[in-house]
């Protein structure tokens, strides 16, 4: 039982470590919300669709850097410590955000402008490749017995605060500025606000204490050891990636893609789309700790089987019902239903992913699995859904994309117990063998 002082210390640690996760998600959401404006500024093309696709492809390109960030920065965190690594990821995110916010448009710099934006996105992606994993592992290692799911849920919950904050700013801007001013300079305001928050979050992160579990660890693996242990447990990484596909796809579908989907496909008012996104962020914030706490009580696997099954049965019918006669109320209902999927599933999946990975490479393994899911599936959700609607003419096709993600994650949930048991046995062998091999 924790004393009052210990409880306050735990709450403070959760707040400080999650603050950087807030900024990481805020910056990513802002780009997704204003993709059409960014496309017109940096990617002028012969059609609005082409301009938007170039902007969304750049949004997705940041995710291609995530696996590299997971290995490089995840290895650094597993060697040097959770605190040092989380400060480094925040610094990289800050540089990427400043680059995008301050780069003049195509009309001023020509082809150099989109190149700089891509570089900024790649830096953001490199940082984000380990940010979520680093925070999740930190929370799992400071959690009290029997509450790991609940503790880990606050990593994702902090992201929902970012979703709501970005949406609120968007609602205010669209009410205050006409569309031409939003295109000219208004979309930069949320990014600049994110830049102003950076010093505060850096201060909070610098006051983090290293986790006791990491401090007590006798062996700190080298970069070569990290790669060897991960290679020996590649099946864990693959299953972890498959488990993560459901959560990454659902999240980007109901947050980053909602303003674009509502405006481009449903022709709803910009304010309505952002208001729906705001409600989704609040709904996610409520469901995540419930999902985490529920997984602590009944186990992770039952929830990981239930939610993908529900998504398979209802995702496409729900989207078909929405697009038949789009309204603000129907969009809100569908998005809140998908929000339930995300919150409960993610609340169980994140702690399981932390528990699956060998202790020596917990951050790198977790981050690699999650970042691969994001790079291959989740991060490109806005671009894929936009393309599917354009090519098929079926505005409900994003429901098929979500159904495919659910099928993949359901397959992984069925297989996870067998694969985890087999690979954890191999992990202990690899961990013992690698130091001896390196010393030869």
Coordinates of C-alpha atoms in Angstrom, one line a residue:
X1 CA 0.0 0.0 0.0
X2 CA 1.4 3.4 -1.0
X3 CA 1.8 6.2 1.4
X4 CA 0.4 9.6 0.5
X5 CA 3.9 10.9 -0.3
X6 CA 4.6 7.9 -2.5
X7 CA 1.3 8.3 -4.3
X8 CA 2.1 12.0 -5.0
X9 CA 5.5 11.0 -6.3
X10 CA 3.9 8.4 -8.7
X11 CA 1.4 10.9 -10.0
X12 CA 4.1 13.4 -10.5
X13 CA 6.2 10.9 -12.5
X14 CA 3.3 9.9 -14.6
X15 CA 2.6 13.6 -15.4
X16 CA 6.2 14.5 -16.2
X17 CA 6.9 11.5 -18.5
X18 CA 3.5 11.8 -20.3
X19 CA 4.0 15.5 -21.0
X20 CA 6.4 14.9 -23.8
X21 CA 4.0 12.3 -25.3
X22 CA 1.4 15.1 -25.3
X23 CA 3.7 17.3 -27.4
X24 CA 4.7 14.5 -29.8
X25 CA 1.0 13.7 -30.6
X26 CA 0.0 17.3 -30.7
X27 CA 2.5 18.0 -33.4
X28 CA 1.5 15.0 -35.4
X29 CA -2.2 15.8 -35.1
X30 CA -1.8 19.4 -36.1
X31 CA -0.2 18.3 -39.4
X32 CA -3.1 15.9 -40.0
X33 CA -5.7 18.5 -39.2
X34 CA -4.2 21.0 -41.6
X35 CA -3.1 18.7 -44.3
X36 CA -5.1 20.4 -47.0
X37 CA -3.7 23.9 -46.1
X38 CA -0.1 22.5 -45.9
X39 CA -0.7 20.9 -49.3
X40 CA -1.6 24.2 -50.9
X41 CA 1.3 25.9 -49.2
X42 CA 4.1 23.5 -50.0
X43 CA 2.8 21.0 -52.6
X44 CA 1.0 23.0 -55.3
X45 CA -0.5 20.7 -57.9
X46 CA -2.9 20.6 -60.9
X47 CA -5.7 19.4 -58.6
X48 CA -6.8 19.7 -55.0
X49 CA -6.7 15.9 -54.7
X50 CA -3.1 15.7 -55.9
X51 CA -2.0 18.5 -53.6
X52 CA -3.8 16.8 -50.6
X53 CA -2.2 13.4 -51.5
X54 CA 1.3 14.9 -51.6
X55 CA 0.7 16.4 -48.2
X56 CA -0.7 13.2 -46.7
X57 CA 2.1 11.2 -48.2
X58 CA 4.5 13.5 -46.4
X59 CA 2.5 13.0 -43.2
X60 CA 2.9 9.2 -43.7
X61 CA 6.6 9.5 -44.6
X62 CA 7.3 10.5 -41.0
X63 CA 6.2 7.0 -40.0
X64 CA 8.7 5.4 -42.3
X65 CA 11.4 6.8 -40.0
X66 CA 9.8 5.2 -36.9
X67 CA 11.4 1.7 -37.2
X68 CA 14.8 3.3 -37.6
X69 CA 14.1 5.6 -34.6
X70 CA 12.9 2.5 -32.6
X71 CA 16.2 0.7 -33.2
X72 CA 18.6 3.6 -32.8
X73 CA 16.9 5.5 -30.0
X74 CA 15.4 2.4 -28.4
X75 CA 18.9 0.9 -28.2
X76 CA 20.1 4.2 -26.7
X77 CA 17.4 4.1 -24.0
X78 CA 18.1 0.4 -23.2
X79 CA 21.8 1.3 -22.7
X80 CA 21.8 4.8 -21.2
X81 CA 18.5 4.9 -19.3
X82 CA 14.9 5.9 -19.7
X83 CA 15.4 9.5 -18.6
X84 CA 18.3 10.4 -20.9
X85 CA 16.5 8.8 -23.9
X86 CA 13.2 10.6 -23.4
X87 CA 15.0 14.0 -23.2
X88 CA 16.8 13.2 -26.5
X89 CA 13.5 12.3 -28.3
X90 CA 11.9 15.5 -27.1
X91 CA 14.8 17.6 -28.5
X92 CA 14.5 15.8 -31.9
X93 CA 10.8 16.4 -32.0
X94 CA 11.3 20.1 -31.2
X95 CA 13.7 20.6 -34.2
X96 CA 11.3 18.8 -36.6
X97 CA 8.4 20.9 -35.5
X98 CA 10.3 24.2 -35.7
X99 CA 11.4 23.3 -39.2
X100 CA 7.8 22.8 -40.5
X101 CA 6.4 25.8 -38.6
X102 CA 9.0 28.3 -39.9
X103 CA 9.7 27.1 -43.5
X104 CA 8.4 29.6 -46.1
X105 CA 6.0 28.3 -48.7
X106 CA 6.6 27.0 -52.3
X107 CA 6.0 30.5 -53.7
X108 CA 9.0 31.8 -51.8
X109 CA 11.5 28.9 -51.8
X110 CA 10.4 26.7 -54.7
X111 CA 11.3 23.0 -54.5
X112 CA 13.4 23.7 -51.4
X113 CA 10.3 24.3 -49.3
X114 CA 8.7 20.8 -49.6
X115 CA 12.1 19.3 -49.1
X116 CA 12.5 21.1 -45.8
X117 CA 9.0 20.0 -44.7
X118 CA 9.9 16.4 -45.5
X119 CA 13.1 16.7 -43.5
X120 CA 11.1 18.1 -40.6
X121 CA 8.6 15.2 -40.8
X122 CA 11.4 12.7 -40.9
X123 CA 13.0 14.2 -37.7
X124 CA 9.6 14.0 -36.1
X125 CA 9.2 10.4 -37.2
X126 CA 12.7 9.4 -35.9
X127 CA 11.7 10.8 -32.5
X128 CA 8.2 9.4 -32.4
X129 CA 9.7 5.9 -33.3
X130 CA 10.7 5.5 -29.7
X131 CA 8.7 8.2 -27.8
X132 CA 5.6 6.1 -27.3
X133 CA 7.6 3.0 -26.4
X134 CA 9.9 4.8 -24.1
X135 CA 7.0 6.4 -22.2
X136 CA 5.1 3.1 -22.0
X137 CA 8.1 1.2 -20.7
X138 CA 8.8 3.9 -18.1
X139 CA 5.2 3.7 -16.9
X140 CA 5.2 -0.1 -16.8
X141 CA 8.4 -0.1 -14.8
X142 CA 7.1 2.4 -12.1
X143 CA 3.7 0.8 -11.9
X144 CA 2.5 -0.8 -8.7
X145 CA 1.7 -4.6 -8.6
X146 CA -1.4 -5.5 -10.5
X147 CA -1.9 -2.1 -12.0
X148 CA 0.4 -2.1 -15.0
X149 CA -2.4 -1.7 -17.5
X150 CA -3.8 1.2 -15.7
X151 CA -0.4 3.0 -15.5
X152 CA 0.4 2.3 -19.1
X153 CA -2.9 3.7 -20.2
X154 CA -1.9 7.2 -19.2
X155 CA 0.7 7.2 -22.1
X156 CA -2.1 7.1 -24.6
X157 CA -4.4 9.3 -22.4
X158 CA -1.9 12.1 -22.6
X159 CA -2.1 11.9 -26.4
X160 CA -5.9 12.4 -26.2
X161 CA -5.4 15.6 -24.3
X162 CA -3.2 16.7 -27.3
X163 CA -6.0 15.7 -29.7
X164 CA -8.5 17.8 -27.8
X165 CA -6.1 20.8 -27.5
X166 CA -5.3 20.8 -31.2
X167 CA -9.0 20.5 -32.1
X168 CA -9.9 23.4 -29.8
X169 CA -7.3 25.6 -31.4
X170 CA -8.6 24.5 -34.8
X171 CA -12.2 25.4 -33.9
X172 CA -11.1 28.8 -32.6
X173 CA -9.0 29.5 -35.7
X174 CA -11.7 28.5 -38.2
X175 CA -14.2 30.8 -36.3
X176 CA -11.8 33.8 -36.3
X177 CA -10.1 33.5 -39.7
X178 CA -11.6 33.2 -43.2
X179 CA -10.4 30.3 -45.4
X180 CA -7.9 32.4 -47.4
X181 CA -6.2 33.6 -44.2
X182 CA -6.1 30.0 -42.9
X183 CA -4.3 29.0 -46.1
X184 CA -1.9 31.9 -46.0
X185 CA -0.7 31.7 -42.4
X186 CA -3.4 30.5 -40.0
X187 CA -2.4 26.8 -40.2
X188 CA 1.1 27.8 -38.8
X189 CA -0.4 29.1 -35.5
X190 CA -1.0 25.7 -33.9
X191 CA 2.6 24.6 -34.8
X192 CA 4.0 27.7 -33.3
X193 CA 2.0 27.2 -30.1
X194 CA 3.5 23.7 -29.9
X195 CA 7.0 25.3 -30.2
X196 CA 6.2 27.6 -27.3
X197 CA 5.3 24.6 -25.1
X198 CA 8.7 22.9 -25.7
X199 CA 10.7 24.6 -23.0
X200 CA 8.1 23.8 -20.3
X201 CA 8.0 20.1 -21.2
X202 CA 11.8 19.9 -21.5
X203 CA 12.0 21.3 -17.9
X204 CA 9.5 18.7 -16.7
X205 CA 11.3 15.8 -18.4
X206 CA 14.7 16.9 -16.9
X207 CA 13.3 16.3 -13.4
X208 CA 12.4 12.7 -14.1
X209 CA 14.0 10.0 -11.9
X210 CA 15.4 6.9 -13.5
X211 CA 13.3 3.8 -12.9
X212 CA 14.4 1.5 -10.1
X213 CA 14.2 -1.5 -12.4
X214 CA 16.7 -0.1 -14.9
X215 CA 19.0 1.1 -12.1
X216 CA 19.1 -2.4 -10.6
X217 CA 19.8 -4.1 -14.0
X218 CA 23.3 -5.5 -13.9
X219 CA 23.9 -5.8 -17.6
X220 CA 23.3 -3.0 -20.1
X221 CA 23.3 -4.3 -23.7
X222 CA 25.4 -2.8 -26.4
X223 CA 23.9 -1.8 -29.7
X224 CA 25.2 -5.1 -31.2
X225 CA 23.6 -7.1 -28.4
X226 CA 20.3 -5.3 -28.8
X227 CA 20.2 -6.2 -32.5
X228 CA 21.1 -9.8 -31.7
X229 CA 18.5 -10.3 -29.1
X230 CA 15.8 -8.7 -31.2
X231 CA 16.8 -10.9 -34.2
X232 CA 16.6 -14.0 -32.0
X233 CA 13.0 -12.9 -31.0
X234 CA 11.8 -11.7 -34.4
X235 CA 8.5 -13.6 -34.0
X236 CA 7.7 -11.6 -30.9
X237 CA 8.3 -8.4 -32.9
X238 CA 6.1 -9.6 -35.8
X239 CA 3.2 -10.6 -33.5
X240 CA 3.6 -7.3 -31.5
X241 CA 3.4 -5.4 -34.8
X242 CA 0.3 -7.3 -35.8
X243 CA -1.3 -6.6 -32.4
X244 CA -0.5 -2.9 -32.8
X245 CA -2.1 -2.5 -36.3
X246 CA -5.6 -2.4 -34.8
X247 CA -4.8 0.4 -32.4
X248 CA -2.7 2.5 -34.8
X249 CA -5.3 2.3 -37.6
X250 CA -8.3 3.1 -35.4
X251 CA -6.5 6.0 -33.8
X252 CA -5.5 7.8 -37.0
X253 CA -8.8 7.0 -38.6
X254 CA -10.8 8.8 -35.8
X255 CA -8.4 11.6 -35.1
X256 CA -6.0 12.8 -37.8
X257 CA -8.2 11.7 -40.7
X258 CA -11.6 12.9 -39.3
X259 CA -11.2 16.6 -40.3
X260 CA -10.1 15.7 -43.9
X261 CA -12.8 12.9 -44.2
X262 CA -15.6 15.2 -42.9
X263 CA -14.6 18.0 -45.2
X264 CA -13.6 16.2 -48.4
X265 CA -15.9 13.1 -48.4
X266 CA -18.9 14.1 -46.3
X267 CA -18.9 17.9 -47.1
X268 CA -19.6 18.8 -43.5
X269 CA -18.6 22.2 -42.0
X270 CA -15.0 22.5 -40.8
X271 CA -16.1 23.4 -37.3
X272 CA -18.3 20.3 -37.1
X273 CA -15.5 18.0 -38.1
X274 CA -13.1 19.5 -35.5
X275 CA -15.9 19.4 -32.9
X276 CA -16.3 15.7 -33.6
X277 CA -12.6 15.2 -33.2
X278 CA -12.7 17.1 -29.9
X279 CA -15.4 14.7 -28.7
X280 CA -13.4 11.7 -29.9
X281 CA -10.4 12.8 -28.0
X282 CA -12.4 13.1 -24.8
X283 CA -14.0 9.7 -25.4
X284 CA -10.6 8.1 -25.9
X285 CA -9.4 9.8 -22.7
X286 CA -12.2 8.1 -20.8
X287 CA -12.0 4.7 -22.3
X288 CA -8.2 4.2 -22.1
X289 CA -7.8 3.9 -18.4
X290 CA -11.0 1.8 -18.2
X291 CA -9.5 -0.6 -20.8
X292 CA -6.2 -0.7 -18.9
X293 CA -7.8 -1.3 -15.5
X294 CA -10.1 -3.9 -17.0
X295 CA -7.2 -5.7 -18.5
X296 CA -5.6 -5.8 -15.1
X297 CA -8.7 -7.5 -13.7
X298 CA -9.7 -10.0 -16.4
X299 CA -6.5 -10.3 -18.5
X300 CA -5.3 -8.7 -21.7
X301 CA -6.2 -11.5 -24.2
X302 CA -10.0 -11.5 -23.8
X303 CA -10.2 -7.8 -24.7
X304 CA -7.8 -8.3 -27.6
X305 CA -10.1 -11.0 -29.0
X306 CA -13.4 -9.1 -28.4
X307 CA -12.7 -5.7 -29.8
X308 CA -11.3 -6.8 -33.3
X309 CA -14.3 -9.1 -33.6
X310 CA -16.7 -6.3 -33.0
X311 CA -14.8 -4.1 -35.5
X312 CA -15.0 -6.9 -38.1
X313 CA -18.7 -7.1 -37.7
X314 CA -19.6 -3.4 -37.5
X315 CA -17.0 -1.2 -39.1
X316 CA -18.1 -1.2 -42.7
X317 CA -21.9 -1.3 -41.9
X318 CA -21.4 1.7 -39.6
X319 CA -19.5 3.7 -42.3
X320 CA -22.1 2.8 -44.9
X321 CA -24.9 4.1 -42.7
X322 CA -22.9 7.3 -42.2
X323 CA -22.2 8.1 -45.8
X324 CA -25.7 7.3 -47.0
X325 CA -26.9 10.6 -45.5
X326 CA -24.0 12.4 -43.7
X327 CA -24.8 14.6 -40.7
X328 CA -22.9 15.9 -37.7
X329 CA -24.8 13.6 -35.4
X330 CA -24.2 10.4 -37.4
X331 CA -20.5 11.2 -37.8
X332 CA -20.2 11.7 -34.1
X333 CA -22.0 8.4 -33.3
X334 CA -19.8 6.4 -35.6
X335 CA -16.6 8.0 -34.4
X336 CA -17.5 7.4 -30.7
X337 CA -18.2 3.8 -31.5
X338 CA -14.7 3.5 -33.1
X339 CA -13.4 5.4 -30.1
X340 CA -14.7 2.7 -27.8
X341 CA -12.8 0.1 -29.9
X342 CA -9.6 2.2 -29.6
X343 CA -9.7 2.9 -25.9
X344 CA -10.5 -0.6 -24.7
X345 CA -8.2 -2.4 -27.1
X346 CA -5.3 0.0 -26.6
X347 CA -5.7 -0.2 -22.8
X348 CA -5.0 -4.0 -23.0
X349 CA -2.6 -4.1 -25.9
X350 CA 0.1 -1.6 -24.6
X351 CA 0.9 -3.4 -21.3
X352 CA 0.9 -6.8 -23.1
X353 CA 3.4 -5.5 -25.6
X354 CA 5.6 -4.3 -22.8
X355 CA 5.3 -7.7 -21.0
X356 CA 6.1 -9.6 -24.2
X357 CA 9.5 -8.1 -24.8
X358 CA 12.7 -9.4 -23.3
X359 CA 13.8 -7.2 -20.4
X360 CA 17.2 -6.4 -21.9
X361 CA 15.7 -4.8 -25.1
X362 CA 12.3 -3.9 -23.8
X363 CA 12.2 -0.4 -25.2
X364 CA 13.8 -1.3 -28.6
X365 CA 11.6 -4.3 -29.0
X366 CA 8.4 -2.6 -28.0
X367 CA 9.2 0.5 -30.1
X368 CA 10.1 -1.6 -33.2
X369 CA 6.9 -3.6 -33.1
X370 CA 4.7 -0.5 -32.7
X371 CA 6.6 1.6 -35.2
X372 CA 6.4 -1.1 -37.9
X373 CA 2.6 -1.2 -37.4
X374 CA 2.4 2.5 -37.7
X375 CA 4.7 2.7 -40.7
X376 CA 3.1 -0.1 -42.6
X377 CA -0.6 0.5 -41.7
X378 CA -1.6 3.2 -39.2
X379 CA 0.4 6.2 -40.3
X380 CA -0.7 5.9 -43.9
X381 CA -4.4 5.6 -42.9
X382 CA -5.3 9.2 -44.0
X383 CA -3.6 8.7 -47.4
X384 CA -4.9 5.2 -48.0
X385 CA -8.5 6.2 -47.1
X386 CA -8.4 9.3 -49.3
X387 CA -7.0 7.2 -52.2
X388 CA -9.6 4.4 -51.7
X389 CA -12.5 6.9 -51.8
X390 CA -11.1 8.6 -54.9
X391 CA -10.4 5.4 -56.8
X392 CA -13.6 3.5 -55.9
X393 CA -16.1 6.3 -55.4
X394 CA -17.2 4.5 -52.2
X395 CA -17.1 6.9 -49.3
X396 CA -17.5 4.0 -46.8
X397 CA -14.3 2.3 -47.9
X398 CA -12.4 3.5 -44.8
X399 CA -14.5 0.9 -43.0
X400 CA -12.9 -1.8 -45.1
X401 CA -9.5 -0.6 -44.2
X402 CA -10.4 -0.7 -40.5
X403 CA -11.8 -4.2 -41.0
X404 CA -8.6 -5.4 -42.5
X405 CA -6.6 -4.0 -39.6
X406 CA -9.0 -5.8 -37.2
X407 CA -8.6 -9.1 -39.0
X408 CA -4.8 -8.9 -38.7
X409 CA -4.8 -8.0 -35.0
X410 CA -7.4 -10.7 -34.2
X411 CA -5.0 -13.3 -35.9
X412 CA -2.2 -12.1 -33.7
X413 CA -4.3 -12.2 -30.5
X414 CA -5.2 -15.8 -31.2
X415 CA -1.5 -16.7 -31.7
X416 CA 0.1 -14.5 -29.1
X417 CA 0.1 -17.0 -26.2
X418 CA 1.9 -19.7 -28.1
X419 CA 4.5 -17.4 -29.8
X420 CA 5.2 -15.5 -26.5
X421 CA 5.9 -18.7 -24.6
X422 CA 8.2 -20.1 -27.3
X423 CA 10.2 -16.9 -27.9
X424 CA 10.6 -16.0 -24.2
X425 CA 12.4 -19.3 -23.7
X426 CA 14.7 -18.3 -26.6
X427 CA 15.1 -14.8 -25.2
X428 CA 16.8 -16.0 -22.1
X429 CA 19.2 -18.2 -24.1
X430 CA 20.0 -15.3 -26.4
X431 CA 20.6 -12.9 -23.5
X432 CA 23.0 -15.3 -21.9
X433 CA 24.8 -16.1 -25.1
X434 CA 25.3 -12.7 -26.5
X435 CA 27.6 -11.2 -23.9
X436 CA 29.9 -14.2 -24.2
X437 CA 29.9 -14.0 -27.9
X438 CA 30.7 -10.3 -27.8
X439 CA 33.6 -10.8 -25.4
X440 CA 35.3 -13.3 -27.8

